[in-house]
N, CA and C of each residue as an Amber inpcrd file, in Angstrom:
protein
   537
 -52.2670000  30.7650000  23.5340000 -50.8570000  30.5310000  23.7610000
 -50.0920000  30.4710000  22.4320000 -50.6330000  29.6820000  21.4810000
 -49.9810000  29.5700000  20.1810000 -49.9590000  30.9220000  19.4750000
 -51.0640000  31.6750000  19.5510000 -51.1440000  32.9830000  18.9130000
 -50.1170000  33.9470000  19.4900000 -49.9970000  33.9770000  20.8100000
 -49.0390000  34.8720000  21.4620000 -47.6080000  34.4950000  21.0600000
 -47.3040000  33.2080000  21.0480000 -45.9890000  32.7330000  20.6500000
 -45.6910000  33.1200000  19.1990000 -46.6650000  32.9100000  18.3160000
 -46.4890000  33.2430000  16.8910000 -46.2610000  34.7430000  16.7160000
 -47.0200000  35.5750000  17.4440000 -46.8420000  37.0290000  17.3520000
 -45.4620000  37.4410000  17.8540000 -45.0070000  36.8260000  18.9550000
 -43.6980000  37.1480000  19.5120000 -42.5970000  36.7800000  18.5280000
 -42.6700000  35.5940000  17.9580000 -41.6780000  35.1580000  16.9640000
 -41.7260000  36.0910000  15.7540000 -42.9320000  36.4020000  15.2840000
 -43.0820000  37.2870000  14.1190000 -42.4990000  38.6650000  14.3750000
 -42.7880000  39.2330000  15.5570000 -42.2760000  40.5580000  15.8840000
 -40.7550000  40.5360000  15.9870000 -40.2060000  39.5090000  16.6340000
 -38.7530000  39.3850000  16.7680000 -38.1120000  39.2740000  15.3910000
 -38.6700000  38.4440000  14.5460000 -38.1230000  38.2660000  13.2000000
 -38.1980000  39.5630000  12.4040000 -39.3330000  40.2620000  12.4730000
 -39.4860000  41.5190000  11.7460000 -38.4660000  42.5460000  12.2390000
 -38.2590000  42.6290000  13.5490000 -37.2830000  43.5640000  14.1020000
 -35.8870000  43.2610000  13.5640000 -35.5180000  41.9840000  13.5710000
 -34.2070000  41.6100000  13.0380000 -34.1040000  41.9310000  11.5530000
 -35.1610000  41.6530000  10.8070000 -35.1370000  41.9100000   9.3650000
 -35.0180000  43.4080000   9.0800000 -35.7250000  44.2210000   9.8510000
 -35.6390000  45.6640000   9.6300000 -34.2280000  46.1650000   9.9070000
 -33.6110000  45.6620000  10.9800000 -32.2430000  46.0540000  11.2720000
 -31.3180000  45.6440000  10.1340000 -31.4590000  44.4160000   9.6790000
 -30.6280000  43.9220000   8.5990000 -30.8760000  44.7070000   7.3220000
 -32.1300000  44.9360000   7.0240000 -32.4820000  45.6080000   5.7850000
 -31.9680000  47.0270000   5.7660000 -32.0250000  47.6960000   6.8880000
 -31.5500000  49.0770000   6.9470000 -30.0840000  49.1530000   6.5790000
 -29.3860000  48.0940000   6.8230000 -27.9580000  48.0970000   6.6000000
 -27.5590000  47.5020000   5.2740000 -28.4880000  46.9620000   4.5280000
 -28.1430000  46.1910000   3.3560000 -27.9030000  47.0720000   2.1500000
 -26.6660000  47.3460000   1.8600000 -26.2550000  48.0380000   0.6540000
 -24.8870000  47.5370000   0.2730000 -24.4250000  48.0320000  -0.7910000
 -23.0720000  47.7130000  -1.2010000 -22.6520000  48.6670000  -2.2980000
 -21.3930000  48.5610000  -2.7480000 -20.9220000  49.4730000  -3.7730000
 -20.1590000  48.8110000  -4.9020000 -19.3500000  48.9990000  -5.5810000
 -18.5280000  49.0320000  -6.7760000 -17.9510000  47.7640000  -7.4510000
 -17.1870000  47.7970000  -8.5510000 -16.6730000  46.6220000  -9.2790000
 -15.3480000  46.7250000 -10.0150000 -14.8550000  45.6540000 -10.5540000
 -13.5580000  45.5470000 -11.2290000 -13.7600000  44.9060000 -12.5960000
 -12.9660000  45.2910000 -13.5920000 -13.1260000  44.7510000 -14.9400000
 -12.9140000  43.2460000 -14.9310000 -13.9040000  42.5090000 -15.4630000
 -13.8220000  41.0470000 -15.4820000 -14.4760000  40.5340000 -16.7560000
 -14.0560000  41.0400000 -17.9030000 -14.6080000  40.5930000 -19.1640000
 -13.7590000  39.4660000 -19.7100000 -14.3980000  38.4460000 -20.2980000
 -13.7200000  37.2860000 -20.8560000 -12.8340000  36.6090000 -19.8030000
 -13.4410000  36.2550000 -18.6610000 -12.6760000  35.6300000 -17.5780000
 -11.9230000  36.6880000 -16.8010000 -10.8660000  36.2830000 -16.1430000
 -10.0680000  37.2260000 -15.3670000  -9.0430000  37.8700000 -16.2820000
  -9.1820000  39.1670000 -16.4860000  -8.3120000  39.8890000 -17.4020000
  -7.7690000  41.1130000 -16.6800000  -6.4600000  41.2530000 -16.6480000
  -5.8590000  42.4240000 -16.0320000  -6.0580000  43.6270000 -16.9520000
  -6.4490000  44.7400000 -16.3640000  -6.6470000  45.9720000 -17.1150000
  -5.8320000  47.0540000 -16.4250000  -5.1260000  47.8560000 -17.1980000
  -4.3040000  48.8980000 -16.5890000  -5.1670000  49.8400000 -15.7680000
  -4.5750000  50.4010000 -14.7350000  -5.2790000  51.3210000 -13.8400000
  -5.8590000  52.4880000 -14.6420000  -5.1000000  52.9970000 -15.6120000
  -5.5780000  54.1290000 -16.3910000  -6.8110000  53.7610000 -17.2130000
  -6.7490000  52.6680000 -17.9730000  -7.8750000  52.3160000 -18.8330000
  -9.0920000  51.9120000 -18.0140000  -8.8670000  51.2810000 -16.8570000
  -9.9750000  50.8820000 -15.9970000 -10.7470000  52.1060000 -15.5190000
 -10.0360000  53.1490000 -15.1330000 -10.6870000  54.3390000 -14.5980000
 -11.2400000  55.2510000 -15.6800000 -10.8750000  55.0420000 -16.9210000
 -11.4070000  55.8470000 -18.0100000 -12.6420000  55.2080000 -18.6380000
 -12.8550000  53.9360000 -18.4230000 -13.9770000  53.2180000 -19.0120000
 -15.2800000  53.5820000 -18.3160000 -16.3830000  53.7170000 -19.0870000
 -17.6670000  53.9680000 -18.4400000 -18.1150000  52.7830000 -17.5930000
 -17.5580000  51.6010000 -17.8450000 -17.8940000  50.3970000 -17.0820000
 -16.8450000  50.0960000 -16.0150000 -16.1500000  51.1110000 -15.5210000
 -15.0350000  50.8650000 -14.6060000 -15.4500000  50.2720000 -13.2700000
 -16.7410000  50.2370000 -12.9610000 -17.1570000  49.6090000 -11.7090000
 -17.3750000  48.1030000 -11.8550000 -17.3140000  47.5910000 -13.0720000
 -17.5530000  46.1540000 -13.2990000 -16.5500000  45.3220000 -12.5120000
 -17.0420000  44.3130000 -11.8090000 -16.2100000  43.4020000 -11.0520000
 -16.6630000  43.2650000  -9.6080000 -15.7440000  42.8290000  -8.7560000
 -16.0570000  42.4920000  -7.3660000 -15.5180000  43.5520000  -6.4170000
 -16.3430000  43.9350000  -5.4530000 -15.9690000  44.9130000  -4.4370000
 -16.3420000  44.3810000  -3.0620000 -15.4790000  44.6620000  -2.0830000
 -15.7530000  44.3480000  -0.6880000 -16.3630000  45.5860000  -0.0410000
 -17.4490000  45.4000000   0.6990000 -18.1620000  46.5340000   1.2650000
 -18.2040000  46.4750000   2.7880000 -18.3850000  47.6360000   3.3770000
 -18.6690000  47.7700000   4.8000000 -19.9430000  48.5980000   4.8910000
 -20.9860000  47.9910000   5.4340000 -22.3270000  48.5770000   5.4430000
 -22.6710000  49.0680000   6.8520000 -23.2190000  50.2810000   6.9370000
 -23.6310000  50.8440000   8.2220000 -25.1070000  51.1960000   8.1840000
 -25.9410000  50.5610000   9.0310000 -27.3490000  50.9560000   9.1350000
 -27.4190000  52.3450000   9.7660000 -28.3320000  53.1830000   9.2830000
 -28.4180000  54.5690000   9.7600000 -29.8530000  54.9590000  10.0820000
 -29.9950000  55.8860000  11.0090000 -31.2680000  56.5320000  11.2790000
 -31.5290000  57.4640000  10.0990000 -32.6620000  57.3320000   9.4480000
 -32.9410000  58.1200000   8.2450000 -33.0340000  59.6230000   8.5280000
 -33.4770000  60.0090000   9.7120000 -33.6200000  61.4300000  10.0300000
 -32.3010000  62.0620000  10.4800000 -31.5480000  61.3740000  11.3300000
 -30.3420000  61.9730000  11.9040000 -29.0550000  61.5290000  11.2250000
 -29.0810000  60.3820000  10.5450000 -27.8740000  59.8380000   9.9420000
 -26.9900000  59.0890000  10.9250000 -27.3880000  59.0460000  12.1900000
 -26.6110000  58.3420000  13.2080000 -26.6280000  56.8320000  12.9370000
 -25.5100000  56.1430000  13.1940000 -25.4770000  54.6820000  13.0380000
 -26.4980000  54.0150000  13.9780000 -27.1510000  52.9540000  13.4820000
 -28.1400000  52.2250000  14.2850000 -27.5820000  50.9460000  14.8890000
 -26.4310000  50.5580000  14.4890000 -25.8360000  49.3330000  14.9990000
 -24.4570000  49.1710000  14.4060000 -23.8340000  48.0410000  14.7010000
 -22.4920000  47.8220000  14.1630000 -22.5120000  47.6460000  12.6410000
 -21.4350000  48.0740000  12.0120000 -21.2780000  47.8680000  10.5710000
 -21.0190000  46.3890000  10.3130000 -21.3160000  45.9340000   9.0960000
 -21.0370000  44.5580000   8.7080000 -20.4750000  44.5320000   7.2980000
 -19.8690000  43.4240000   6.9360000 -19.2200000  43.3230000   5.6310000
 -20.1460000  42.6910000   4.5970000 -19.8260000  42.9370000   3.3440000
 -20.5810000  42.3560000   2.2430000 -19.7270000  42.3070000   0.9960000
 -20.3000000  41.7280000  -0.0350000 -19.6700000  41.6620000  -1.3520000
 -20.6940000  42.0840000  -2.3830000 -20.2410000  42.7510000  -3.4210000
 -21.1160000  43.0640000  -4.5480000 -20.3120000  42.8790000  -5.8260000
 -20.9710000  42.3070000  -6.8240000 -20.3540000  42.1160000  -8.1320000
 -21.1910000  42.8510000  -9.1690000 -20.5700000  43.7900000  -9.8600000
 -21.2190000  44.5080000 -10.9500000 -20.8600000  43.7840000 -12.2370000
 -21.8710000  43.3040000 -12.9370000 -21.6710000  42.5530000 -14.1710000
 -21.7780000  43.4900000 -15.3720000 -21.0460000  43.1660000 -16.4210000
 -21.1600000  43.9080000 -17.6730000 -22.6020000  43.8140000 -18.1580000
 -23.1470000  44.9030000 -18.6500000 -24.5210000  44.9090000 -19.1330000
 -25.5100000  45.4760000 -18.1300000 -25.0560000  45.7820000 -16.8960000
 -25.9140000  46.4780000 -15.9470000 -26.6080000  45.6300000 -14.8970000
 -26.2070000  44.3630000 -14.7130000 -26.7920000  43.5670000 -13.6340000
 -25.7890000  43.4700000 -12.4890000 -26.2720000  43.0490000 -11.3100000
 -25.3850000  42.8950000 -10.1650000 -25.8350000  41.7470000  -9.2840000
 -24.8900000  41.2480000  -8.4810000 -25.1380000  40.2190000  -7.4700000
 -24.5290000  40.7310000  -6.1740000 -25.1660000  40.4170000  -5.0270000
 -24.6200000  40.8920000  -3.7570000 -24.9540000  39.9390000  -2.6250000
 -24.2090000  40.0900000  -1.5320000 -24.5170000  39.3660000  -0.3060000
 -23.9260000  40.1260000   0.8610000 -24.7150000  40.2840000   1.9250000
 -24.2660000  40.9570000   3.1310000 -24.2390000  39.9780000   4.2910000
 -23.1900000  40.0460000   5.1170000 -23.0220000  39.1290000   6.2450000
 -23.3980000  39.8110000   7.5500000 -24.6800000  40.1070000   7.7120000
 -25.1590000  40.7560000   8.9270000 -25.5130000  39.6890000   9.9540000
 -24.7940000  39.6260000  11.0810000 -25.0760000  38.5920000  12.0660000
 -26.4640000  38.7170000  12.7040000 -27.0840000  39.8860000  12.6180000
 -28.4210000  40.0610000  13.1960000 -29.4920000  39.3110000  12.4030000
 -29.2600000  39.0760000  11.1260000 -30.2220000  38.3610000  10.2850000
 -29.4740000  37.4280000   9.3360000 -29.1160000  36.2610000   9.7910000
 -28.3060000  35.3640000   8.9770000 -29.0710000  34.6040000   7.9040000
 -30.4030000  34.7120000   7.8580000 -31.1940000  33.9130000   6.9250000
 -31.7570000  34.7770000   5.8090000 -31.2240000  34.6010000   4.5940000
 -31.6610000  35.3570000   3.4160000 -31.0700000  34.7460000   2.1680000
 -31.6340000  35.1100000   1.0370000 -31.0670000  34.6720000  -0.2360000
 -30.0290000  35.6940000  -0.6820000 -29.1610000  35.3510000  -1.6400000
 -28.2970000  36.3690000  -2.2470000 -29.1660000  37.4150000  -2.9480000
 -28.6390000  38.6040000  -3.0850000 -29.3570000  39.6720000  -3.7690000
 -29.0200000  39.7250000  -5.2420000 -29.9840000  40.1620000  -6.0360000
 -29.8030000  40.3270000  -7.4830000 -30.4520000  41.6350000  -7.8870000
 -29.8540000  42.3280000  -8.8670000 -30.4270000  43.5920000  -9.2790000
 -29.7410000  44.1740000 -10.4950000 -29.7890000  45.5180000 -10.5670000
 -29.2190000  46.2090000 -11.7090000 -28.5340000  47.4980000 -11.2790000
 -27.6970000  48.0180000 -12.1660000 -27.0260000  49.2870000 -11.9510000
 -26.9960000  50.0430000 -13.2660000 -26.9100000  51.3670000 -13.1580000
 -26.7950000  52.2120000 -14.3520000 -26.0700000  53.5000000 -13.9900000
 -25.3680000  54.0580000 -14.9670000 -24.7240000  55.3510000 -14.7650000
 -25.7800000  56.4170000 -14.5340000 -25.4610000  57.3900000 -13.6780000
 -26.3880000  58.4780000 -13.3610000 -25.6580000  59.8140000 -13.4740000
 -25.2620000  60.2010000 -14.7040000 -24.4770000  61.4300000 -14.8670000
 -25.1980000  62.6850000 -14.3780000 -26.5210000  62.6670000 -14.3140000
 -27.2700000  63.8150000 -13.8120000 -27.0400000  64.0220000 -12.3110000
 -26.4980000  62.9930000 -11.6150000 -26.1880000  63.0980000 -10.1850000
 -24.7200000  63.4510000  -9.9480000 -23.9290000  63.3920000 -11.0020000
 -22.4930000  63.6530000 -10.8910000 -21.7500000  62.7660000 -11.8660000
 -20.5750000  63.1840000 -12.2450000 -19.8150000  62.4950000 -13.2930000
 -19.5660000  61.0140000 -12.9860000 -19.3090000  60.6730000 -11.7400000
 -18.9800000  59.2940000 -11.3750000 -20.0480000  58.7000000 -10.4580000
 -21.3260000  58.9260000 -10.7850000 -22.4350000  58.4340000  -9.9650000
 -23.2190000  57.3510000 -10.6960000 -23.7950000  56.4560000  -9.8980000
 -24.5590000  55.3210000 -10.4180000 -25.7830000  55.1120000  -9.5420000
 -26.8270000  54.5510000 -10.1420000 -27.9900000  54.1040000  -9.3830000
 -27.9170000  52.5960000  -9.2670000 -28.1660000  52.0810000  -8.0670000
 -28.1060000  50.6470000  -7.7930000 -29.4480000  50.2290000  -7.2060000
 -30.0100000  49.1590000  -7.7330000 -31.2470000  48.5800000  -7.1960000
 -31.0580000  47.0750000  -7.1190000 -31.3980000  46.4850000  -5.9740000
 -31.3670000  45.0350000  -5.8860000 -32.4080000  44.5560000  -4.8960000
 -32.6780000  43.2710000  -4.9420000 -33.6690000  42.6710000  -4.0690000
 -33.1680000  41.3190000  -3.5770000 -33.6520000  40.9340000  -2.4080000
 -33.3970000  39.5930000  -1.9090000 -34.5890000  39.1520000  -1.0760000
 -34.6190000  37.8720000  -0.7380000 -35.7440000  37.3100000   0.0090000
 -35.2900000  36.9760000   1.4280000 -35.8290000  37.6870000   2.4300000
 -35.5450000  37.3320000   3.8170000 -36.2550000  36.0190000   4.1510000
 -35.6010000  35.1840000   4.9650000 -36.1440000  33.8790000   5.3120000
 -36.2290000  33.7190000   6.8290000 -37.1630000  32.9040000   7.2850000
 -37.1980000  32.5160000   8.6900000 -36.0980000  31.4900000   8.9140000
 -35.7550000  31.1780000  10.1550000 -34.7530000  30.1330000  10.3900000
 -35.1330000  28.7850000   9.7610000 -36.4260000  28.5700000   9.5480000
 -36.8810000  27.3280000   8.9110000 -36.8150000  27.4040000   7.3860000
 -36.4170000  28.5590000   6.8360000 -36.2950000  28.7050000   5.3900000
 -37.5440000  29.1790000   4.6790000 -38.5430000  29.6530000   5.4280000
 -39.7900000  30.1370000   4.8430000 -39.6240000  31.6140000   4.4570000
 -39.9680000  32.0050000   3.2230000 -39.8650000  33.4090000   2.8170000
 -40.7430000  34.3170000   3.6820000 -40.1610000  35.4500000   4.0910000
 -40.8680000  36.4490000   4.8860000 -41.5280000  37.4710000   3.9550000
 -40.9430000  37.6900000   2.8060000 -41.4080000  38.6940000   1.8490000
 -40.2800000  38.9900000   0.8820000 -40.0950000  40.2770000   0.6050000
 -39.0280000  40.7000000  -0.3130000 -38.4800000  42.0310000   0.1850000
 -37.1680000  42.1540000   0.1640000 -36.5380000  43.4000000   0.5570000
 -35.9270000  44.0360000  -0.6810000 -36.2750000  45.2860000  -0.9450000
 -35.7560000  46.0040000  -2.1140000 -34.8860000  47.1590000  -1.6390000
 -33.6750000  47.2530000  -2.1930000 -32.6970000  48.2590000  -1.8130000
 -32.4570000  49.1890000  -3.0070000 -32.4320000  50.4820000  -2.7470000
 -32.1140000  51.4900000  -3.7590000 -31.0040000  52.3720000  -3.1980000
 -29.9060000  52.4850000  -3.9340000 -28.7510000  53.2550000  -3.4740000
 -28.2210000  54.1410000  -4.5920000 -27.5740000  55.2180000  -4.2060000
 -26.8030000  56.0440000  -5.1240000 -25.3370000  55.8030000  -4.7940000
 -24.5690000  55.4360000  -5.7880000 -23.1610000  55.1190000  -5.6140000
 -22.3090000  56.2240000  -6.2010000 -21.2800000  56.6240000  -5.4770000
 -20.2980000  57.5650000  -5.9900000 -18.9550000  56.8540000  -6.0200000
 -18.4180000  56.7130000  -7.2230000 -17.1160000  56.0660000  -7.4210000
 -16.0810000  57.1700000  -7.4530000 -15.0500000  57.0380000  -6.6470000
 -14.0080000  58.0580000  -6.6320000 -13.0870000  57.8460000  -7.8230000
 -13.1510000  58.7720000  -8.7560000 -12.4150000  58.6640000 -10.0110000
 -10.9300000  58.4330000  -9.7560000 -10.3510000  57.5180000 -10.5180000
  -8.9400000  57.1440000 -10.4470000  -8.5960000  56.4460000  -9.1290000
  -9.6170000  55.9880000  -8.4020000  -9.3880000  55.2930000  -7.1330000
 -10.1490000  53.9650000  -7.1590000  -9.7370000  53.0530000  -6.3380000
 -10.4210000  51.7590000  -6.2140000 -11.3050000  51.7510000  -4.9760000
 -12.0890000  52.8140000  -4.8250000 -12.9910000  52.9160000  -3.6890000
 -14.2020000  53.7600000  -4.0610000 -15.2300000  53.6450000  -3.2580000
 -16.4380000  54.4110000  -3.4800000 -17.3360000  54.3210000  -2.2620000
 -18.5140000  54.9350000  -2.3620000 -19.4620000  54.9200000  -1.2520000
 -20.8880000  54.9850000  -1.7860000 -21.8230000  54.5200000  -0.9650000
 -23.2290000  54.5670000  -1.3330000 -24.0450000  55.1550000  -0.1870000
 -25.2440000  55.6120000  -0.5300000 -26.2320000  55.9960000   0.4760000
 -27.6030000  55.7550000  -0.1460000 -28.5570000  55.4540000   0.6930000
 -29.9000000  55.2050000   0.1870000 -30.7540000  54.4970000   1.2070000
 -31.6980000  53.7160000   0.7160000 -32.6370000  53.0900000   1.6260000
 -33.1720000  51.7700000   1.1150000 -34.1400000  51.2560000   1.8580000
 -34.7460000  49.9720000   1.5290000 -36.2160000  50.0020000   1.8960000
 -36.9420000  49.0560000   1.3080000 -38.3290000  48.7870000   1.6870000
 -38.4750000  47.2890000   1.8650000 -39.1160000  46.8810000   2.9570000
 -39.4050000  45.4850000   3.2170000 -40.8770000  45.2560000   2.9290000
 -41.1700000  44.3310000   2.0070000 -42.5250000  43.9910000   1.6150000
 -42.8760000  42.6310000   2.2030000 -44.1100000  42.4500000   2.6530000
 -44.5270000  41.1150000   3.0810000 -44.8520000  40.2870000   1.8410000
 -45.2820000  39.0660000   2.0370000 -45.5370000  38.1860000   0.8880000
 -46.7390000  38.6300000   0.0640000 -47.5400000  39.5610000   0.5990000
 -48.6670000  40.1180000  -0.1650000 -48.2800000  41.3810000  -0.9180000
 -47.0220000  41.8230000  -0.7990000 -46.5650000  43.0080000  -1.5120000
 -46.8090000  44.3070000  -0.7700000 -47.1630000  44.2520000   0.4960000
 -47.4210000  45.4500000   1.2960000 -46.1430000  45.8390000   2.0370000
 -45.7930000  47.1400000   1.9980000 -44.6080000  47.6250000   2.6940000
 -44.8400000  47.5010000   4.1980000 -43.9190000  46.7910000   4.8750000
 -44.0440000  46.6210000   6.3280000 -42.8530000  47.2220000   7.0710000
 -41.9040000  47.8000000   6.3520000 -40.7660000  48.4480000   6.9840000
 -39.9170000  49.1660000   5.9610000 -39.1280000  50.1190000   6.4400000
 -38.2040000  50.8380000   5.5670000 -37.0760000  51.3980000   6.4200000
 -36.0100000  51.8060000   5.7840000 -34.8760000  52.3490000   6.5100000
 -33.7980000  52.8680000   5.5780000 -32.6600000  53.2410000   6.1620000
 -31.5540000  53.8440000   5.4220000 -30.2310000  53.1860000   5.7980000
 -29.2380000  53.3600000   4.9290000 -27.8930000  52.8540000   5.2090000
 -26.8880000  53.5580000   4.3080000 -25.6350000  53.4090000   4.6670000
 -24.5240000  53.8610000   3.8350000 -23.5340000  52.7060000   3.7440000
 -22.6430000  52.7890000   2.7750000 -21.5720000  51.7930000   2.7030000
 -20.3370000  52.4010000   2.0680000 -19.2190000  51.7700000   2.3430000
 -17.9890000  52.0810000   1.6350000 -17.5480000  50.8130000   0.9440000
 -16.7800000  50.9590000  -0.1190000 -16.3590000  49.7870000  -0.8780000
 -14.9260000  49.9510000  -1.3650000 -14.2380000  48.8180000  -1.3970000
 -12.8760000  48.7640000  -1.9170000 -12.8100000  47.6440000  -2.9280000
 -12.1920000  47.9240000  -4.0620000 -12.0760000  46.9230000  -5.1320000
 -11.3330000  45.6910000  -4.6210000 -11.8960000  44.5150000  -4.9190000
 -11.2670000  43.2460000  -4.5410000 -10.0930000  42.9740000  -5.4610000
  -8.9450000  42.6500000  -4.9100000  -7.7350000  42.3350000  -5.6950000
  -7.2570000  40.9670000  -5.3660000
């Protein structure tokens, strides 16, 4: 009885985590050096660090083969820090238990003039706060030059606490600079 209950809870949790993970991405930033500093629209868009700052995202989980949405979109936030690090959080109601995400970003001119690679990780938790493993997200971001918007596409891998991949998926997102 206990084994069946544990398997059912585990399967339910894994299903929710996979849905959440498939959707977990985010995009772009605003100049925030030396506290809050206003930067002209022109200089912000000419800087190689023009994504630095806070962006509001809308994340859509997708079927990796067809690209069709797998569920409702959800909102998130991502902050691109000067020096190539980032912080993020997604508000997916299907999986409300997780840590904030942390990672890095870098320019990817070989993918296009305004392209970036984004990698971050977070720890999925059970409702009791026990770590399930680690979820790693890899995205390609395209920032629309001279605009305060962008989009990402990519995927994720869910690792158990032993480091074994137990799930993967895809997602896209759009982002608008926070003002």
